[in-house]
Amino acid sequence: MAKNIIQFQKGLSLPKFLEKYGTEEQCYSALFHLRWPDGFVCPECGNKTYCEIKSRKVYQCHRCHRQTSLTSGTIFAATKVPLTKWFLAIYLLTQRKTSVSALQLKRGIGVSYNTAWKMKHKLMQVLLEREKGKKLSGRIEIDDAYIGGERPGKPGRGAAHKAPFIA
Ligand SMILES: [Zn+2]
C-alpha cells in the first residue's frame, strides 16, 4: 500500500501546531486527506464508493464490503494512542535539533513510558528507513500552506528542510 508522509513545517510554533492539530477531528481529517487525497479508495479492490460506519469509525466498500479504518495499515494502527498524541510526538521529535528521549516524550505527550518508547521506536524507524533512501511509493507531501496556515513565500522548499514521517 502507499506510504504517506506526515511532515510539519520547520519552525512551526507549538501554539500554531496545536491550533491546527489540537483535536482528534483535526488530526483525523489531516490523516484522511494524506492517505486518500482524492477521496477514499478501497485497499482491497480499488473501488471508491463506500459508506461510513460512524460508530466503529470504519469505511465500508460498496463493492467488496471490506471495512477499512483510517489507521489500518499505518504505524498508527493497533494502538490505543489517540492521533493527537501521535501528531504531537512527531512534532516533538522533528522540531528539535537534539534527540528526544522516550522519557521526554512520555512527559511531553502524557503517555506511559512503555508507550512513549514504542512510539518513538516506530517513528524513528520510519525516519531511518527514509534516510536510508528507501524508495517510497505514493509519496505525498502536505503543503506548507496546509500545515502552517501560511505560506512562507518559498514555494518548493527543499525536502531536506522538512522532517518527514511515514504514516
Ligand atoms: Zn472494495
mmCIF file of C-alpha atoms and ligand atoms in Angstrom, residues 42 44-47 61 63-66, ligand 1:
data_model
loop_
_atom_site.group_PDB
_atom_site.id
_atom_site.type_symbol
_atom_site.label_atom_id
_atom_site.label_comp_id
_atom_site.label_asym_id
_atom_site.label_seq_id
_atom_site.Cartn_x
_atom_site.Cartn_y
_atom_site.Cartn_z
ATOM 1 C CA CYS A 42 -10.761 0.621 -1.028
ATOM 2 C CA GLU A 44 -8.886 -4.378 -1.361
ATOM 3 C CA CYS A 45 -10.444 -3.657 -4.742
ATOM 4 C CA GLY A 46 -9.705 -0.010 -5.526
ATOM 5 C CA ASN A 47 -13.344 0.972 -5.547
ATOM 6 C CA CYS A 61 -16.553 -0.543 0.417
ATOM 7 C CA ARG A 63 -18.319 -3.278 -3.969
ATOM 8 C CA CYS A 64 -16.444 -5.817 -1.827
ATOM 9 C CA HIS A 65 -17.788 -4.777 1.582
ATOM 10 C CA ARG A 66 -14.355 -4.737 3.125
HETATM 11 ZN ZN ZN B 1 -13.577 -2.927 -2.053
#
